[in-house]
Amino acid sequence: MQNIALDYLQTVIQCLNQNPGQFDTIAPRFINIFDGMESNHYVLSIAMEDIFEESIKNPNFRYMGAKLYNLLHMFNPSKDSLFHTLLKCKLDFHQDEIKNYMQSNQQGKVRETALFLAELYMQLRGDDTRLYLIAENIVYSLKQLLEHVVAENVRCICLTLKLAGYDLSTDCPEEMKEIIASLERINAENPGKYPLASNVISLQKNNWGRKAPGSEGLGEGESSKPAEPPRQSDDPVFYGPDGREITAEECEFLTNGASGANGGSTDNDDDNDLDDLDPEMDEETERDYKL
């Protein structure tokens, strides 16, 4: 049964890479096959590692990988579960390796991991302990990327914050203040060079798009109840060979041009497809998301 579960996982990964829209169809069988494996160290450790590595290697799988992690987590959501233990070990190891990655021309691995962890962070945000565990790793990664100011790193930081900035500000307020201050400095020193940085700074000043009277940005009142994150859609995000998101028009063109293809296009905007607009977002903030 162990090998059956792991073989099925590889089939699931392949299927979701080709057709992310099949997740809801696959999920019940995935749950049925992995039911009872939540305490099986051999199966769970390999499954979590395979999903993690595929999510880093293939940006188009990132969101699906986070959803598969959530299915595994749901078998035993307690903070002393094997899932939590293995996740902590993985994140501790990654954090220890980040500086080596940054110094050995592997910054791309830090960026891709940060973006995957942001997806995972939003998927598992119902568990406070697990949230903080992931949040710490994300902000640490972002701070390391800020020490090497290049376009790819700034873009990764901004996309991560557009997806998870509000929740990160709650879990790691001091670290987030430092990150936003660094982005403001970068933006001031390079006016117009990093438009995403300017957008993120504006979003942070507008409480990340949430309407919270009397509170702005990182210093919001303790009594305000955290709102749902901007993106609530299950629509996947697609990336081109250069690592950039494919716009709705590009996806439609590729889909219509593929021989025998029947799938629809994704409904994403460039540099904005990590999240849908929050229904509570005011007009000024909505413009920042659309830029």
mmCIF file of C-alpha atoms in Angstrom:
data_model
loop_
_atom_site.group_PDB
_atom_site.id
_atom_site.type_symbol
_atom_site.label_atom_id
_atom_site.label_comp_id
_atom_site.label_asym_id
_atom_site.label_seq_id
_atom_site.Cartn_x
_atom_site.Cartn_y
_atom_site.Cartn_z
ATOM 1 C CA MET A 1 0.000 0.000 0.000
ATOM 2 C CA GLN A 2 2.938 2.344 0.661
ATOM 3 C CA ASN A 3 4.234 2.005 -2.886
ATOM 4 C CA ILE A 4 0.722 2.320 -4.296
ATOM 5 C CA ALA A 5 0.279 5.653 -2.519
ATOM 6 C CA LEU A 6 3.641 7.012 -3.677
ATOM 7 C CA ASP A 7 3.121 5.802 -7.245
ATOM 8 C CA TYR A 8 -0.287 7.430 -7.261
ATOM 9 C CA LEU A 9 1.266 10.687 -6.064
ATOM 10 C CA GLN A 10 3.541 10.725 -9.113
ATOM 11 C CA THR A 11 0.497 10.205 -11.318
ATOM 12 C CA VAL A 12 -1.256 13.079 -9.555
ATOM 13 C CA ILE A 13 1.731 15.392 -10.011
ATOM 14 C CA GLN A 14 1.909 14.563 -13.706
ATOM 15 C CA CYS A 15 -1.831 15.017 -14.148
ATOM 16 C CA LEU A 16 -1.970 18.361 -12.331
ATOM 17 C CA ASN A 17 1.015 19.643 -14.275
ATOM 18 C CA GLN A 18 -0.903 18.955 -17.475
ATOM 19 C CA ASN A 19 -4.352 19.961 -16.245
ATOM 20 C CA PRO A 20 -4.606 21.833 -12.911
ATOM 21 C CA GLY A 21 -8.367 21.992 -13.320
ATOM 22 C CA GLN A 22 -8.539 18.298 -12.423
ATOM 23 C CA PHE A 23 -7.689 18.932 -8.761
ATOM 24 C CA ASP A 24 -11.266 18.690 -7.478
ATOM 25 C CA THR A 25 -11.713 15.416 -9.343
ATOM 26 C CA ILE A 26 -8.436 13.977 -8.057
ATOM 27 C CA ALA A 27 -8.738 15.134 -4.432
ATOM 28 C CA PRO A 28 -11.288 12.518 -3.195
ATOM 29 C CA ARG A 29 -9.242 9.596 -4.518
ATOM 30 C CA PHE A 30 -6.030 11.164 -3.180
ATOM 31 C CA ILE A 31 -7.629 11.413 0.266
ATOM 32 C CA ASN A 32 -8.858 7.821 0.066
ATOM 33 C CA ILE A 33 -5.443 6.426 -0.892
ATOM 34 C CA PHE A 34 -3.468 8.423 1.692
ATOM 35 C CA ASP A 35 -5.998 7.891 4.472
ATOM 36 C CA GLY A 36 -4.205 6.072 7.293
ATOM 37 C CA MET A 37 -0.765 7.209 6.103
ATOM 38 C CA GLU A 38 -0.620 10.302 8.312
ATOM 39 C CA SER A 39 1.663 8.514 10.800
ATOM 40 C CA ASN A 40 3.676 6.590 8.219
ATOM 41 C CA HIS A 41 7.056 8.312 8.254
ATOM 42 C CA TYR A 42 8.261 6.618 5.072
ATOM 43 C CA VAL A 43 5.273 7.581 2.937
ATOM 44 C CA LEU A 44 4.663 11.046 4.345
ATOM 45 C CA SER A 45 8.302 12.151 4.225
ATOM 46 C CA ILE A 46 8.709 11.080 0.593
ATOM 47 C CA ALA A 47 5.357 12.558 -0.425
ATOM 48 C CA MET A 48 6.102 15.913 1.200
ATOM 49 C CA GLU A 49 9.587 16.050 -0.301
ATOM 50 C CA ASP A 50 8.350 15.177 -3.807
ATOM 51 C CA ILE A 51 5.616 17.814 -3.684
ATOM 52 C CA PHE A 52 7.996 20.432 -2.272
ATOM 53 C CA GLU A 53 10.648 19.836 -4.921
ATOM 54 C CA GLU A 54 8.145 19.797 -7.792
ATOM 55 C CA SER A 55 6.633 23.065 -6.554
ATOM 56 C CA ILE A 56 10.051 24.728 -6.594
ATOM 57 C CA LYS A 57 11.094 23.260 -9.927
ATOM 58 C CA ASN A 58 7.836 24.001 -11.726
ATOM 59 C CA PRO A 59 6.181 27.371 -10.946
ATOM 60 C CA ASN A 60 2.956 26.229 -12.631
ATOM 61 C CA PHE A 61 2.640 23.485 -10.007
ATOM 62 C CA ARG A 62 3.264 25.787 -7.042
ATOM 63 C CA TYR A 63 -0.372 26.429 -6.143
ATOM 64 C CA MET A 64 -1.389 22.812 -6.713
ATOM 65 C CA GLY A 65 1.506 21.676 -4.526
ATOM 66 C CA ALA A 66 0.264 23.856 -1.681
ATOM 67 C CA LYS A 67 -3.223 22.378 -2.046
ATOM 68 C CA LEU A 68 -1.828 18.832 -1.924
ATOM 69 C CA TYR A 69 0.098 19.750 1.223
ATOM 70 C CA ASN A 70 -3.151 20.971 2.708
ATOM 71 C CA LEU A 71 -4.812 17.622 1.987
ATOM 72 C CA LEU A 72 -1.994 15.807 3.793
ATOM 73 C CA HIS A 73 -2.217 18.255 6.678
ATOM 74 C CA MET A 74 -5.968 17.717 7.056
ATOM 75 C CA PHE A 75 -5.468 14.067 8.050
ATOM 76 C CA ASN A 76 -4.018 15.274 11.360
ATOM 77 C CA PRO A 77 -4.043 19.061 11.818
ATOM 78 C CA SER A 78 -2.676 18.965 15.380
ATOM 79 C CA LYS A 79 0.599 20.781 16.021
ATOM 80 C CA ASP A 80 2.289 17.577 17.225
ATOM 81 C CA SER A 81 1.447 15.638 14.054
ATOM 82 C CA LEU A 82 4.063 13.947 11.905
ATOM 83 C CA PHE A 83 3.180 16.369 9.110
ATOM 84 C CA HIS A 84 4.057 19.326 11.324
ATOM 85 C CA THR A 85 7.284 17.685 12.495
ATOM 86 C CA LEU A 86 8.425 16.933 8.950
ATOM 87 C CA LEU A 87 7.472 20.404 7.742
ATOM 88 C CA LYS A 88 9.466 22.011 10.561
ATOM 89 C CA CYS A 89 12.497 19.868 9.711
ATOM 90 C CA LYS A 90 12.226 20.838 6.052
ATOM 91 C CA LEU A 91 11.913 24.547 6.812
ATOM 92 C CA ASP A 92 14.747 24.490 9.347
ATOM 93 C CA PHE A 93 16.998 22.798 6.810
ATOM 94 C CA HIS A 94 16.023 25.260 4.093
ATOM 95 C CA GLN A 95 16.666 28.244 6.345
ATOM 96 C CA ASP A 96 20.119 26.903 7.203
ATOM 97 C CA GLU A 97 20.881 26.545 3.496
ATOM 98 C CA ILE A 98 19.588 29.938 2.344
ATOM 99 C CA LYS A 99 22.858 31.806 2.835
ATOM 100 C CA ASN A 100 24.702 29.101 0.915
ATOM 101 C CA TYR A 101 22.181 29.388 -1.909
ATOM 102 C CA MET A 102 22.589 33.162 -1.979
ATOM 103 C CA GLN A 103 26.369 32.909 -2.182
ATOM 104 C CA SER A 104 26.535 30.069 -4.700
ATOM 105 C CA ASN A 105 24.477 31.510 -7.545
ATOM 106 C CA GLN A 106 21.333 29.636 -6.479
ATOM 107 C CA GLN A 107 19.215 32.650 -5.610
ATOM 108 C CA GLY A 108 16.530 31.274 -7.904
ATOM 109 C CA LYS A 109 15.970 28.424 -5.460
ATOM 110 C CA VAL A 110 15.437 30.918 -2.638
ATOM 111 C CA ARG A 111 12.958 32.872 -4.757
ATOM 112 C CA GLU A 112 10.959 29.842 -5.865
ATOM 113 C CA THR A 113 10.850 28.448 -2.338
ATOM 114 C CA ALA A 114 9.646 31.767 -0.926
ATOM 115 C CA LEU A 115 6.826 31.903 -3.477
ATOM 116 C CA PHE A 116 5.803 28.303 -2.781
ATOM 117 C CA LEU A 117 5.864 28.899 0.970
ATOM 118 C CA ALA A 118 3.653 31.953 0.471
ATOM 119 C CA GLU A 119 1.111 29.724 -1.277
ATOM 120 C CA LEU A 120 1.431 27.125 1.476
ATOM 121 C CA TYR A 121 1.151 29.813 4.137
ATOM 122 C CA MET A 122 -2.182 30.942 2.738
ATOM 123 C CA GLN A 123 -3.459 27.371 2.392
ATOM 124 C CA LEU A 124 -2.635 26.452 6.008
ATOM 125 C CA ARG A 125 -3.454 29.776 7.631
ATOM 126 C CA GLY A 126 -6.084 28.199 9.886
ATOM 127 C CA ASP A 127 -3.401 26.760 12.185
ATOM 128 C CA ASP A 128 -1.690 29.552 14.147
ATOM 129 C CA THR A 129 1.365 27.517 15.100
ATOM 130 C CA ARG A 130 1.994 26.321 11.584
ATOM 131 C CA LEU A 131 1.365 29.772 10.178
ATOM 132 C CA TYR A 132 4.075 31.321 12.299
ATOM 133 C CA LEU A 133 6.497 28.539 11.427
ATOM 134 C CA ILE A 134 6.086 29.223 7.710
ATOM 135 C CA ALA A 135 5.880 32.995 8.157
ATOM 136 C CA GLU A 136 9.267 33.101 9.878
ATOM 137 C CA ASN A 137 10.873 31.247 6.999
ATOM 138 C CA ILE A 138 9.271 33.500 4.391
ATOM 139 C CA VAL A 139 10.364 36.783 5.973
ATOM 140 C CA TYR A 140 13.867 35.417 6.548
ATOM 141 C CA SER A 141 14.095 34.514 2.859
ATOM 142 C CA LEU A 142 12.818 37.938 1.795
ATOM 143 C CA LYS A 143 15.359 39.711 3.990
ATOM 144 C CA GLN A 144 18.153 37.666 2.438
ATOM 145 C CA LEU A 145 16.923 38.524 -1.059
ATOM 146 C CA LEU A 146 16.892 42.207 -0.120
ATOM 147 C CA GLU A 147 20.633 42.024 0.466
ATOM 148 C CA HIS A 148 21.061 41.358 -3.264
ATOM 149 C CA VAL A 149 18.986 43.975 -5.061
ATOM 150 C CA VAL A 150 18.395 42.690 -8.575
ATOM 151 C CA ALA A 151 15.187 42.789 -10.592
ATOM 152 C CA GLU A 152 14.346 39.105 -10.061
ATOM 153 C CA ASN A 153 14.727 39.362 -6.292
ATOM 154 C CA VAL A 154 12.671 42.547 -6.005
ATOM 155 C CA ARG A 155 9.959 41.012 -8.156
ATOM 156 C CA CYS A 156 9.854 37.854 -6.015
ATOM 157 C CA ILE A 157 9.597 39.906 -2.822
ATOM 158 C CA CYS A 158 6.758 41.979 -4.244
ATOM 159 C CA LEU A 159 4.788 38.997 -5.545
ATOM 160 C CA THR A 160 5.166 37.264 -2.191
ATOM 161 C CA LEU A 161 3.909 40.332 -0.346
ATOM 162 C CA LYS A 162 0.997 40.872 -2.724
ATOM 163 C CA LEU A 163 -0.155 37.367 -1.870
ATOM 164 C CA ALA A 164 0.658 37.163 1.837
ATOM 165 C CA GLY A 165 1.678 40.635 3.027
ATOM 166 C CA TYR A 166 -1.385 41.196 5.188
ATOM 167 C CA ASP A 167 -1.011 37.940 7.108
ATOM 168 C CA LEU A 168 2.769 38.246 7.359
ATOM 169 C CA SER A 169 2.292 41.682 8.900
ATOM 170 C CA THR A 170 0.192 40.055 11.612
ATOM 171 C CA ASP A 171 2.563 37.163 12.335
ATOM 172 C CA CYS A 172 5.904 38.962 11.880
ATOM 173 C CA PRO A 173 5.213 42.697 12.311
ATOM 174 C CA GLU A 174 8.755 43.843 13.123
ATOM 175 C CA GLU A 175 10.356 41.912 10.276
ATOM 176 C CA MET A 176 7.726 43.223 7.890
ATOM 177 C CA LYS A 177 8.443 46.798 8.931
ATOM 178 C CA GLU A 178 12.084 46.215 7.992
ATOM 179 C CA ILE A 179 11.140 44.681 4.642
ATOM 180 C CA ILE A 180 8.777 47.519 3.725
ATOM 181 C CA ALA A 181 11.381 50.093 4.793
ATOM 182 C CA SER A 182 13.931 48.387 2.538
ATOM 183 C CA LEU A 183 11.505 48.429 -0.384
ATOM 184 C CA GLU A 184 10.848 52.119 0.213
ATOM 185 C CA ARG A 185 14.574 52.807 0.154
ATOM 186 C CA ILE A 186 15.047 50.788 -3.041
ATOM 187 C CA ASN A 187 12.125 52.585 -4.650
ATOM 188 C CA ALA A 188 13.478 56.000 -3.635
ATOM 189 C CA GLU A 189 16.968 55.217 -4.926
ATOM 190 C CA ASN A 190 15.659 53.808 -8.212
ATOM 191 C CA PRO A 191 12.558 55.842 -9.114
ATOM 192 C CA GLY A 192 10.445 54.087 -11.710
ATOM 193 C CA LYS A 193 12.754 51.079 -11.999
ATOM 194 C CA TYR A 194 10.660 48.718 -9.869
ATOM 195 C CA PRO A 195 6.960 49.565 -10.375
ATOM 196 C CA LEU A 196 5.901 46.484 -8.419
ATOM 197 C CA ALA A 197 7.744 47.821 -5.374
ATOM 198 C CA SER A 198 5.840 51.079 -5.623
ATOM 199 C CA ASN A 199 2.553 49.175 -5.860
ATOM 200 C CA VAL A 200 3.340 47.021 -2.832
ATOM 201 C CA ILE A 201 4.315 50.057 -0.762
ATOM 202 C CA SER A 202 1.018 51.700 -1.672
ATOM 203 C CA LEU A 203 -0.912 48.543 -0.785
ATOM 204 C CA GLN A 204 0.798 48.308 2.589
ATOM 205 C CA LYS A 205 -0.075 51.918 3.354
ATOM 206 C CA ASN A 206 -3.693 51.088 2.523
ATOM 207 C CA ASN A 207 -3.758 48.133 4.928
ATOM 208 C CA TRP A 208 -3.135 45.656 2.098
ATOM 209 C CA GLY A 209 -6.501 46.450 0.553
ATOM 210 C CA ARG A 210 -8.567 45.789 3.670
ATOM 211 C CA LYS A 211 -11.021 48.359 4.927
ATOM 212 C CA ALA A 212 -10.034 48.713 8.556
ATOM 213 C CA PRO A 213 -11.144 52.059 10.004
ATOM 214 C CA GLY A 214 -8.539 53.656 12.225
ATOM 215 C CA SER A 215 -5.746 51.296 11.231
ATOM 216 C CA GLU A 216 -3.268 51.375 8.379
ATOM 217 C CA GLY A 217 -0.491 49.105 7.224
ATOM 218 C CA LEU A 218 1.601 47.327 9.798
ATOM 219 C CA GLY A 219 0.355 49.242 12.812
ATOM 220 C CA GLU A 220 -3.259 48.187 12.701
ATOM 221 C CA GLY A 221 -5.228 47.884 15.930
ATOM 222 C CA GLU A 222 -5.182 44.644 17.833
ATOM 223 C CA SER A 223 -8.954 44.528 17.910
ATOM 224 C CA SER A 224 -9.317 44.356 14.132
ATOM 225 C CA LYS A 225 -10.191 40.886 12.922
ATOM 226 C CA PRO A 226 -7.981 39.555 10.101
ATOM 227 C CA ALA A 227 -9.850 39.443 6.820
ATOM 228 C CA GLU A 228 -9.665 36.760 4.201
ATOM 229 C CA PRO A 229 -6.697 37.067 1.810
ATOM 230 C CA PRO A 230 -7.277 38.767 -1.552
ATOM 231 C CA ARG A 231 -7.211 35.601 -3.613
ATOM 232 C CA GLN A 232 -10.016 33.151 -3.027
ATOM 233 C CA SER A 233 -10.048 31.612 -6.482
ATOM 234 C CA ASP A 234 -8.789 28.135 -7.300
ATOM 235 C CA ASP A 235 -7.719 29.230 -10.773
ATOM 236 C CA PRO A 236 -4.105 28.163 -11.364
ATOM 237 C CA VAL A 237 -1.277 30.498 -12.333
ATOM 238 C CA PHE A 238 0.758 29.723 -15.469
ATOM 239 C CA TYR A 239 4.324 30.764 -16.235
ATOM 240 C CA GLY A 240 6.338 30.970 -19.428
ATOM 241 C CA PRO A 241 9.877 29.642 -20.009
ATOM 242 C CA ASP A 242 11.307 32.929 -18.704
ATOM 243 C CA GLY A 243 9.590 32.444 -15.344
ATOM 244 C CA ARG A 244 7.105 35.272 -15.827
ATOM 245 C CA GLU A 245 3.362 34.854 -15.526
ATOM 246 C CA ILE A 246 1.402 34.310 -18.720
ATOM 247 C CA THR A 247 -1.325 36.885 -19.192
ATOM 248 C CA ALA A 248 -4.897 35.962 -20.039
ATOM 249 C CA GLU A 249 -4.373 37.040 -23.654
ATOM 250 C CA GLU A 250 -1.175 35.006 -24.015
ATOM 251 C CA CYS A 251 -2.755 31.944 -22.435
ATOM 252 C CA GLU A 252 -5.790 32.209 -24.715
ATOM 253 C CA PHE A 253 -3.539 32.535 -27.755
ATOM 254 C CA LEU A 254 -1.477 29.492 -26.760
ATOM 255 C CA THR A 255 -4.571 27.458 -25.943
ATOM 256 C CA ASN A 256 -6.346 28.284 -29.195
ATOM 257 C CA GLY A 257 -3.178 27.687 -31.172
ATOM 258 C CA ALA A 258 -2.512 24.240 -29.724
ATOM 259 C CA SER A 259 -3.665 21.389 -31.913
ATOM 260 C CA GLY A 260 -6.661 19.639 -30.406
ATOM 261 C CA ALA A 261 -6.564 21.724 -27.221
ATOM 262 C CA ASN A 262 -9.909 22.190 -25.479
ATOM 263 C CA GLY A 263 -8.923 23.900 -22.210
ATOM 264 C CA GLY A 264 -9.898 27.468 -21.412
ATOM 265 C CA SER A 265 -7.584 30.331 -20.719
ATOM 266 C CA THR A 266 -6.585 31.512 -17.299
ATOM 267 C CA ASP A 267 -8.065 34.798 -16.175
ATOM 268 C CA ASN A 268 -4.906 36.458 -14.905
ATOM 269 C CA ASP A 269 -3.213 39.827 -15.280
ATOM 270 C CA ASP A 270 0.550 40.277 -15.649
ATOM 271 C CA ASP A 271 2.302 40.398 -12.254
ATOM 272 C CA ASN A 272 -1.119 40.256 -10.616
ATOM 273 C CA ASP A 273 -2.279 36.693 -11.063
ATOM 274 C CA LEU A 274 -1.229 35.534 -7.631
ATOM 275 C CA ASP A 275 -4.435 36.933 -6.217
ATOM 276 C CA ASP A 276 -7.925 38.065 -7.145
ATOM 277 C CA LEU A 277 -9.139 41.407 -5.905
ATOM 278 C CA ASP A 278 -10.666 41.468 -2.456
ATOM 279 C CA PRO A 279 -14.359 42.459 -2.549
ATOM 280 C CA GLU A 280 -13.682 44.878 0.320
ATOM 281 C CA MET A 281 -10.863 46.656 -1.514
ATOM 282 C CA ASP A 282 -11.281 50.388 -2.036
ATOM 283 C CA GLU A 283 -10.864 52.006 -5.465
ATOM 284 C CA GLU A 284 -7.390 53.425 -4.817
ATOM 285 C CA THR A 285 -6.015 50.084 -3.693
ATOM 286 C CA GLU A 286 -7.717 48.259 -6.541
ATOM 287 C CA ARG A 287 -5.868 50.481 -8.995
ATOM 288 C CA ASP A 288 -2.569 49.509 -7.341
ATOM 289 C CA TYR A 289 -3.334 45.831 -7.814
ATOM 290 C CA LYS A 290 -4.175 46.364 -11.463
ATOM 291 C CA LEU A 291 -1.013 48.305 -12.282
#
